[in-house]
CSV table of C-alpha atoms (C1' of nucleotides) in Angstrom, one decimal:
chain,number,residue,atom,x,y,z
A,1,UNK,CA,-12.8,15.5,-14.0
A,2,UNK,CA,-13.3,12.5,-11.7
A,3,UNK,CA,-13.2,10.4,-14.8
A,4,UNK,CA,-9.8,12.1,-16.0
A,5,UNK,CA,-8.5,11.5,-12.3
A,6,UNK,CA,-9.4,8.0,-13.1
A,7,UNK,CA,-8.0,7.3,-16.5
A,8,UNK,CA,-4.7,9.1,-15.5
A,9,UNK,CA,-4.5,6.9,-12.5
A,10,UNK,CA,-4.8,3.6,-14.8
A,11,UNK,CA,-1.9,5.2,-17.1
A,12,UNK,CA,0.3,6.2,-14.1
A,13,UNK,CA,-0.2,3.6,-11.7
A,14,UNK,CA,-0.7,4.3,-8.1
A,15,UNK,CA,3.1,5.5,-7.6
A,16,UNK,CA,3.0,8.3,-10.7
A,17,UNK,CA,-0.4,9.6,-9.8
A,18,UNK,CA,-0.2,13.2,-8.4
A,19,UNK,CA,-2.3,16.0,-7.6
A,20,UNK,CA,0.3,18.2,-9.8
A,21,UNK,CA,0.1,15.6,-12.9
A,22,UNK,CA,-3.6,15.5,-12.8
A,23,UNK,CA,-3.9,19.1,-12.9
A,24,UNK,CA,-1.6,19.6,-15.7
A,25,UNK,CA,-3.8,16.9,-17.7
A,26,UNK,CA,-6.9,18.7,-16.9
A,27,UNK,CA,-5.1,22.0,-18.0
A,28,UNK,CA,-5.6,23.8,-14.4
A,29,UNK,CA,-3.9,25.1,-11.5
A,30,UNK,CA,-2.9,22.6,-9.0
A,31,UNK,CA,-4.5,24.4,-6.1
A,32,UNK,CA,-7.7,24.3,-8.1
A,33,UNK,CA,-8.1,20.8,-7.3
A,34,UNK,CA,-8.1,21.5,-3.7
A,35,UNK,CA,-11.0,23.7,-4.2
A,36,UNK,CA,-13.2,20.8,-5.5
A,37,UNK,CA,-11.7,17.9,-3.3
A,38,UNK,CA,-10.5,19.0,-0.3
A,39,UNK,CA,-7.2,17.1,-0.1
A,40,UNK,CA,-5.6,14.0,-2.1
A,41,UNK,CA,-7.1,11.3,0.2
A,42,UNK,CA,-10.7,13.0,-0.4
A,43,UNK,CA,-10.0,12.8,-4.4
A,44,UNK,CA,-9.2,9.2,-3.9
A,45,UNK,CA,-12.3,8.5,-1.8
A,46,UNK,CA,-14.4,10.2,-4.6
A,47,UNK,CA,-13.0,8.2,-7.5
A,48,UNK,CA,-13.3,4.8,-5.3
A,49,UNK,CA,-17.1,5.9,-4.6
A,50,UNK,CA,-17.7,6.3,-8.5
A,51,UNK,CA,-16.0,3.0,-9.3
A,52,UNK,CA,-17.9,1.3,-6.6
A,53,UNK,CA,-21.4,2.9,-7.2
A,54,UNK,CA,-22.9,0.4,-9.3
A,55,UNK,CA,-22.1,-2.9,-7.2
A,56,UNK,CA,-24.9,-4.5,-5.7
A,57,UNK,CA,-25.9,-8.3,-5.1
A,58,UNK,CA,-27.9,-10.0,-7.9
A,59,UNK,CA,-31.7,-9.4,-7.5
A,60,UNK,CA,-32.7,-12.9,-7.2
A,61,UNK,CA,-31.4,-16.3,-5.4
A,62,UNK,CA,-30.9,-17.1,-1.5
A,63,UNK,CA,-29.1,-14.7,0.7
A,64,UNK,CA,-25.9,-16.6,0.7
A,65,UNK,CA,-26.1,-16.7,-3.2
A,66,UNK,CA,-26.8,-13.1,-3.5
A,67,UNK,CA,-23.7,-12.6,-0.7
A,68,UNK,CA,-21.5,-14.6,-3.0
A,69,UNK,CA,-22.6,-13.0,-6.1
A,70,UNK,CA,-22.0,-9.4,-4.2
A,71,UNK,CA,-18.3,-10.6,-3.3
A,72,UNK,CA,-17.7,-11.6,-6.9
A,73,UNK,CA,-19.0,-8.6,-8.4
A,74,UNK,CA,-16.9,-6.4,-6.0
A,75,UNK,CA,-14.0,-8.4,-6.7
A,76,UNK,CA,-14.1,-8.0,-10.5
A,77,UNK,CA,-14.7,-4.4,-10.3
A,78,UNK,CA,-11.6,-3.7,-8.0
A,79,UNK,CA,-9.6,-5.8,-10.4
A,80,UNK,CA,-10.7,-3.5,-13.0
A,81,UNK,CA,-8.9,-0.7,-10.9
A,82,UNK,CA,-5.9,-2.2,-9.3
A,83,UNK,CA,-4.0,0.8,-9.1
A,84,UNK,CA,-7.2,2.8,-7.3
A,85,UNK,CA,-7.6,-0.3,-5.1
A,86,UNK,CA,-3.9,0.2,-4.0
A,87,UNK,CA,-4.4,3.8,-2.9
A,88,UNK,CA,-7.7,3.0,-1.1
A,89,UNK,CA,-6.6,0.1,0.8
A,90,UNK,CA,-3.2,1.9,1.9
A,91,UNK,CA,-4.5,5.1,2.7
A,92,UNK,CA,-4.9,5.3,6.6
A,93,UNK,CA,-8.6,5.8,7.6
A,94,UNK,CA,-9.9,5.9,4.5
A,95,UNK,CA,-13.4,4.0,4.1
A,96,UNK,CA,-15.2,5.5,1.2
A,97,UNK,CA,-19.1,5.4,1.2
A,98,UNK,CA,-19.8,3.0,-1.2
A,99,UNK,CA,-17.4,0.6,0.0
A,100,UNK,CA,-18.9,0.6,3.5
A,101,UNK,CA,-22.3,0.2,1.7
A,102,UNK,CA,-20.9,-2.9,0.1
A,103,UNK,CA,-19.8,-4.3,3.1
A,104,UNK,CA,-23.1,-3.4,5.2
A,105,UNK,CA,-24.9,-5.2,2.2
A,106,UNK,CA,-22.5,-8.1,2.7
A,107,UNK,CA,-23.1,-8.3,6.5
A,108,UNK,CA,-26.9,-7.9,6.0
A,109,UNK,CA,-27.2,-11.1,3.5
A,110,UNK,CA,-25.0,-13.3,5.9
A,111,UNK,CA,-27.2,-12.5,8.5
A,112,UNK,CA,-30.2,-13.1,6.6
A,113,UNK,CA,-28.6,-16.4,5.6
A,114,UNK,CA,-29.0,-17.6,9.1
A,115,UNK,CA,-25.6,-16.5,10.6
A,116,UNK,CA,-25.2,-14.9,13.8
A,117,UNK,CA,-24.4,-11.4,14.0
A,118,UNK,CA,-21.0,-12.1,15.7
A,119,UNK,CA,-20.2,-15.1,13.3
A,120,UNK,CA,-21.4,-13.0,10.2
A,121,UNK,CA,-18.7,-9.9,11.5
A,122,UNK,CA,-16.1,-12.9,11.5
A,123,UNK,CA,-17.5,-14.4,8.1
A,124,UNK,CA,-17.3,-10.6,6.6
A,125,UNK,CA,-13.6,-10.1,7.6
A,126,UNK,CA,-12.5,-13.1,6.2
A,127,UNK,CA,-14.4,-12.7,3.0
A,128,UNK,CA,-13.4,-9.0,2.6
A,129,UNK,CA,-9.7,-9.7,3.8
A,130,UNK,CA,-9.3,-12.6,1.3
A,131,UNK,CA,-10.8,-10.2,-1.5
A,132,UNK,CA,-8.6,-7.5,-0.8
A,133,UNK,CA,-5.5,-9.5,-0.6
A,134,UNK,CA,-6.1,-11.2,-3.8
A,135,UNK,CA,-6.6,-8.0,-5.6
A,136,UNK,CA,-3.7,-6.5,-3.8
A,137,UNK,CA,-1.5,-9.5,-5.3
A,138,UNK,CA,-2.8,-9.2,-8.6
A,139,UNK,CA,-2.6,-5.4,-8.5
A,140,UNK,CA,1.3,-5.7,-7.5
A,141,UNK,CA,1.8,-8.4,-10.1
A,142,UNK,CA,0.4,-6.4,-12.8
A,143,UNK,CA,2.7,-3.5,-12.0
A,144,UNK,CA,5.8,-5.4,-12.1
A,145,UNK,CA,4.4,-6.5,-15.9
A,146,UNK,CA,3.3,-10.0,-15.0
A,147,UNK,CA,1.0,-11.6,-17.3
A,148,UNK,CA,-2.8,-10.8,-15.6
A,149,UNK,CA,-4.5,-13.8,-16.5
A,150,UNK,CA,-4.7,-16.7,-13.7
A,151,UNK,CA,-5.7,-13.9,-11.0
A,152,UNK,CA,-9.6,-14.5,-11.6
A,153,UNK,CA,-9.8,-18.1,-11.7
A,154,UNK,CA,-7.8,-18.8,-8.7
A,155,UNK,CA,-10.3,-16.2,-7.1
A,156,UNK,CA,-13.2,-18.2,-8.1
A,157,UNK,CA,-12.1,-21.5,-6.8
A,158,UNK,CA,-10.9,-19.6,-3.5
A,159,UNK,CA,-14.4,-18.2,-2.8
A,160,UNK,CA,-15.9,-21.8,-3.9
A,161,UNK,CA,-14.0,-23.1,-1.0
A,162,UNK,CA,-14.6,-20.3,1.6
A,163,UNK,CA,-18.3,-20.6,0.8
A,164,UNK,CA,-18.6,-24.5,1.2
A,165,UNK,CA,-17.0,-23.7,5.0
A,166,UNK,CA,-19.5,-21.1,5.5
A,167,UNK,CA,-22.5,-23.4,4.0
A,168,UNK,CA,-21.2,-26.1,6.6
A,169,UNK,CA,-21.6,-23.7,9.5
A,170,UNK,CA,-25.0,-22.7,8.9
A,171,UNK,CA,-25.9,-26.4,8.1
B,1,UNK,CA,21.9,0.3,11.2
B,2,UNK,CA,19.1,-2.0,10.0
B,3,UNK,CA,17.8,-2.1,13.6
B,4,UNK,CA,17.6,1.6,13.8
B,5,UNK,CA,15.7,1.5,10.4
B,6,UNK,CA,13.1,-0.9,11.7
B,7,UNK,CA,12.6,0.9,15.0
B,8,UNK,CA,12.3,4.3,13.2
B,9,UNK,CA,9.5,2.7,10.8
B,10,UNK,CA,7.8,1.3,13.7
B,11,UNK,CA,7.7,4.5,15.3
B,12,UNK,CA,6.8,6.9,12.3
B,13,UNK,CA,4.6,4.5,10.4
B,14,UNK,CA,5.1,3.8,6.7
B,15,UNK,CA,4.1,7.3,5.7
B,16,UNK,CA,6.6,8.9,8.0
B,17,UNK,CA,9.7,6.9,7.1
B,18,UNK,CA,11.9,8.6,4.7
B,19,UNK,CA,15.7,8.2,3.9
B,20,UNK,CA,16.5,11.5,5.1
B,21,UNK,CA,14.7,10.6,8.4
B,22,UNK,CA,16.4,7.5,8.8
B,23,UNK,CA,20.0,9.4,8.2
B,24,UNK,CA,19.3,12.0,10.8
B,25,UNK,CA,18.2,9.3,13.4
B,26,UNK,CA,21.7,7.8,12.5
B,27,UNK,CA,23.6,11.1,12.7
B,28,UNK,CA,24.8,10.5,9.2
B,29,UNK,CA,24.5,12.0,5.7
B,30,UNK,CA,21.3,10.9,3.6
B,31,UNK,CA,23.3,10.0,0.7
B,32,UNK,CA,25.7,7.4,3.1
B,33,UNK,CA,22.3,5.3,3.0
B,34,UNK,CA,22.7,4.9,-0.6
B,35,UNK,CA,26.2,3.6,-0.6
B,36,UNK,CA,25.0,0.8,2.0
B,37,UNK,CA,21.6,-0.2,0.4
B,38,UNK,CA,21.4,0.9,-3.1
B,39,UNK,CA,18.1,2.6,-2.7
B,40,UNK,CA,15.1,2.7,-0.8
B,41,UNK,CA,13.2,-0.7,-2.2
B,42,UNK,CA,16.4,-2.6,-1.5
B,43,UNK,CA,16.6,-1.0,2.1
B,44,UNK,CA,12.9,-1.9,2.5
B,45,UNK,CA,13.8,-5.6,1.4
B,46,UNK,CA,16.9,-6.0,4.1
B,47,UNK,CA,14.6,-4.9,6.9
B,48,UNK,CA,12.1,-7.4,5.8
B,49,UNK,CA,14.7,-10.0,5.5
B,50,UNK,CA,16.0,-9.3,8.9
B,51,UNK,CA,12.3,-9.8,10.3
B,52,UNK,CA,11.6,-13.0,8.5
B,53,UNK,CA,14.8,-14.5,9.1
B,54,UNK,CA,13.6,-16.7,12.0
B,55,UNK,CA,10.4,-17.8,10.6
B,56,UNK,CA,10.2,-21.7,10.1
B,57,UNK,CA,8.0,-24.5,10.4
B,58,UNK,CA,7.7,-26.3,13.6
B,59,UNK,CA,9.9,-29.3,13.7
B,60,UNK,CA,7.4,-32.1,14.4
B,61,UNK,CA,3.9,-32.9,13.2
B,62,UNK,CA,2.4,-33.9,10.1
B,63,UNK,CA,3.2,-32.2,6.7
B,64,UNK,CA,-0.2,-30.2,7.1
B,65,UNK,CA,0.3,-29.3,10.8
B,66,UNK,CA,3.8,-27.9,9.9
B,67,UNK,CA,2.5,-26.1,7.2
B,68,UNK,CA,-0.5,-24.5,9.4
B,69,UNK,CA,2.4,-23.8,12.0
B,70,UNK,CA,4.4,-21.9,9.5
B,71,UNK,CA,1.5,-19.6,8.4
B,72,UNK,CA,0.6,-19.0,11.8
B,73,UNK,CA,4.3,-18.0,12.4
B,74,UNK,CA,4.5,-16.0,9.6
B,75,UNK,CA,1.1,-14.0,10.0
B,76,UNK,CA,2.0,-13.4,14.0
B,77,UNK,CA,5.6,-12.0,12.8
B,78,UNK,CA,4.3,-9.6,10.1
B,79,UNK,CA,1.4,-8.6,12.7
B,80,UNK,CA,4.7,-7.3,15.1
B,81,UNK,CA,5.7,-5.2,12.2
B,82,UNK,CA,2.8,-3.6,10.4
B,83,UNK,CA,4.4,-0.5,8.7
B,84,UNK,CA,7.0,-2.7,7.3
B,85,UNK,CA,4.6,-5.1,6.0
B,86,UNK,CA,2.7,-2.3,4.2
B,87,UNK,CA,5.8,-1.3,2.6
B,88,UNK,CA,6.9,-4.8,1.3
B,89,UNK,CA,3.4,-5.5,-0.2
B,90,UNK,CA,2.8,-2.2,-1.8
B,91,UNK,CA,6.6,-1.9,-3.4
B,92,UNK,CA,6.0,-2.9,-6.9
B,93,UNK,CA,8.2,-6.0,-7.8
B,94,UNK,CA,9.7,-6.7,-4.2
B,95,UNK,CA,10.0,-10.0,-3.3
B,96,UNK,CA,12.5,-10.4,-0.5
B,97,UNK,CA,14.5,-13.4,-0.2
B,98,UNK,CA,13.3,-14.6,3.2
B,99,UNK,CA,9.6,-14.0,2.2
B,100,UNK,CA,10.3,-16.4,-0.7
B,101,UNK,CA,12.0,-18.8,1.4
B,102,UNK,CA,8.6,-19.1,3.4
B,103,UNK,CA,6.4,-19.5,0.7
B,104,UNK,CA,8.7,-22.1,-1.0
B,105,UNK,CA,8.7,-23.9,2.2
B,106,UNK,CA,5.1,-23.8,2.4
B,107,UNK,CA,4.5,-25.0,-1.1
B,108,UNK,CA,7.0,-27.8,-0.3
B,109,UNK,CA,4.7,-28.9,2.9
B,110,UNK,CA,1.6,-28.6,0.8
B,111,UNK,CA,2.7,-31.2,-1.6
B,112,UNK,CA,4.4,-33.3,0.9
B,113,UNK,CA,0.6,-33.5,2.3
B,114,UNK,CA,-0.5,-34.8,-0.8
B,115,UNK,CA,-1.6,-32.2,-3.0
B,116,UNK,CA,-0.7,-32.1,-6.4
B,117,UNK,CA,1.8,-29.3,-7.5
B,118,UNK,CA,-1.0,-27.2,-9.3
B,119,UNK,CA,-3.3,-27.5,-6.2
B,120,UNK,CA,-0.6,-26.7,-3.9
B,121,UNK,CA,0.2,-23.4,-6.0
B,122,UNK,CA,-3.6,-22.6,-6.0
B,123,UNK,CA,-4.0,-23.3,-1.9
B,124,UNK,CA,-0.7,-21.3,-1.7
B,125,UNK,CA,-2.1,-18.1,-3.3
B,126,UNK,CA,-5.2,-18.7,-1.1
B,127,UNK,CA,-3.5,-18.9,2.3
B,128,UNK,CA,-0.8,-16.4,1.7
B,129,UNK,CA,-3.1,-13.8,0.0
B,130,UNK,CA,-5.5,-14.1,2.8
B,131,UNK,CA,-3.0,-13.8,5.3
B,132,UNK,CA,-1.5,-10.7,3.8
B,133,UNK,CA,-5.4,-9.2,3.3
B,134,UNK,CA,-6.0,-9.8,7.1
B,135,UNK,CA,-2.4,-8.2,8.1
B,136,UNK,CA,-3.0,-5.4,5.9
B,137,UNK,CA,-6.7,-4.7,7.5
B,138,UNK,CA,-5.0,-4.8,10.8
B,139,UNK,CA,-2.1,-2.6,9.9
B,140,UNK,CA,-4.4,0.2,8.5
B,141,UNK,CA,-7.0,-0.3,11.5
B,142,UNK,CA,-3.9,0.5,13.8
B,143,UNK,CA,-2.7,3.3,11.8
B,144,UNK,CA,-6.0,5.1,12.3
B,145,UNK,CA,-5.8,4.2,16.0
B,146,UNK,CA,-8.1,1.6,16.3
B,147,UNK,CA,-7.8,-1.0,19.4
B,148,UNK,CA,-5.2,-3.7,18.3
B,149,UNK,CA,-6.7,-6.8,19.8
B,150,UNK,CA,-8.9,-8.5,17.7
B,151,UNK,CA,-7.2,-9.4,14.5
B,152,UNK,CA,-5.1,-12.3,15.8
B,153,UNK,CA,-8.1,-14.0,17.0
B,154,UNK,CA,-10.0,-13.5,13.8
B,155,UNK,CA,-7.2,-14.9,12.1
B,156,UNK,CA,-6.9,-18.0,14.0
B,157,UNK,CA,-10.6,-19.0,13.3
B,158,UNK,CA,-10.2,-17.9,9.7
B,159,UNK,CA,-7.3,-20.1,9.2
B,160,UNK,CA,-9.1,-23.2,10.9
B,161,UNK,CA,-11.7,-23.0,8.3
B,162,UNK,CA,-9.4,-22.7,5.5
B,163,UNK,CA,-7.2,-25.8,6.8
B,164,UNK,CA,-10.6,-27.7,7.4
B,165,UNK,CA,-11.1,-27.2,3.5
B,166,UNK,CA,-8.0,-28.4,2.7
B,167,UNK,CA,-8.0,-31.4,4.6
B,168,UNK,CA,-11.2,-32.2,2.7
B,169,UNK,CA,-9.8,-31.9,-0.4
B,170,UNK,CA,-6.9,-34.2,0.6
B,171,UNK,CA,-9.4,-36.7,2.1
C,1,DA,C1',-18.1,31.5,-5.9
C,2,DC,C1',-14.4,30.1,-8.0
C,3,DC,C1',-9.7,30.3,-9.3
C,4,DT,C1',-4.4,31.3,-9.3
C,5,DG,C1',0.9,32.4,-7.9
C,6,DA,C1',4.2,32.2,-4.6
C,7,DA,C1',5.9,30.0,-1.3
C,8,DC,C1',7.0,26.3,2.8
C,9,DA,C1',8.9,22.3,4.1
C,10,DC,C1',9.7,18.3,2.5
C,11,DC,C1',10.8,14.2,-0.9
C,12,DG,C1',14.3,10.2,-3.6
C,13,DT,C1',18.6,10.3,-6.1
C,14,DT,C1',22.8,11.6,-9.2
C,15,DC,C1',27.2,13.1,-9.5
C,16,DA,C1',31.3,15.1,-8.5
C,17,DA,C1',34.4,15.7,-5.0
C,18,DG,C1',36.6,14.8,-0.7
C,19,DT,C1',39.5,11.3,3.1
D,1,DA,C1',36.7,2.1,0.1
D,2,DC,C1',33.9,4.9,2.7
D,3,DC,C1',31.8,9.2,3.0
D,4,DT,C1',29.6,13.9,1.7
D,5,DG,C1',27.8,18.8,-0.2
D,6,DA,C1',25.2,20.7,-3.6
D,7,DA,C1',22.0,20.1,-6.8
D,8,DC,C1',18.0,18.2,-9.8
D,9,DA,C1',13.4,17.1,-10.4
D,10,DC,C1',10.0,16.4,-8.1
D,11,DC,C1',5.9,16.4,-3.9
D,12,DG,C1',1.5,17.9,-0.9
D,13,DT,C1',-0.5,21.9,1.0
D,14,DT,C1',-1.4,26.8,2.8
D,15,DC,C1',-2.0,31.5,2.2
D,16,DA,C1',-3.1,35.6,0.6
D,17,DA,C1',-4.5,37.9,-3.6
D,18,DG,C1',-7.4,38.0,-7.8
D,19,DT,C1',-12.0,37.8,-10.9
DNA sequence: ACCTGAACACCGTTCAAGT
DNA sequence: ACCTGAACACCGTTCAAGT
């Protein structure tokens, strides 16, 4: 059921993804969905949790290397599901559990790397907001039929620049 | 008409802003709007152009200082209209004329500062994507009733870090 | 417990018709 | 030129009823 929803969302894009269309694809009554997921926002959160579930920092490396690796993996994952990312980022108040786990994990790694908790919070926002902004730009470009390359390489260079600043701050 | 639309959007948020609601507020038939703006996407573009029209780089300073000033002014402007920013960023293929003017101006300043055109393109993406990601995060937080401070101060610190990297690259 | 039909209160947009 | 009424093809969601 969740996998069908994720597949359909990939086909239709964020715009075309509706409860009624998903029900039709599943061959069930639209209202049955409400019995399983509560409402549309909770369905989106459940899809996001499924997609984010495997994202974890690399096992080896310094805290900063693991933080960077986690961020890159998170970015690669949401780039693979641009329409879902669009829905998650623009659903008011929606913070799916797995996304929270990822940002909590990132905060922990930044603190372990030697940042004061307050600075870790600032850097978390910088890194995550940029990652979301880049993913959003790629998602919108893809939705209007642009070539889908470019995005990933630019993200790599940008993250490298940001991590250099971070390293400089830690000293 | 445009100002009424902008006011209404501020009141209702992105979700509640509909053609029919705007027509009701204006006391006209919903279909009259289509005579003036074409469709919903073009209406949103027209609102964005109105809001972005005044955003320009400071007159004095080095190219890099003017680039940073332009970016801060752009960020301050879109933060004042979070719901509109949400609609612009998530309307597929929508790139309002004034927004394009601002990013073109920014690219010109980065080149004037000594960046090769290719690097200027990379840095434009970094700076603009981060600005949009930060604005999006603030918009969503505001929409779920969070305190509206914080956002601006963090953006200032983040932009300072990014500009430092840029300066280092130019040498 | 799980599913459904009918209904409510909406949408954006088209099109033919009015002044 | 500018505006409108009626209609089309949709939405998300509630609620009472069915198995």
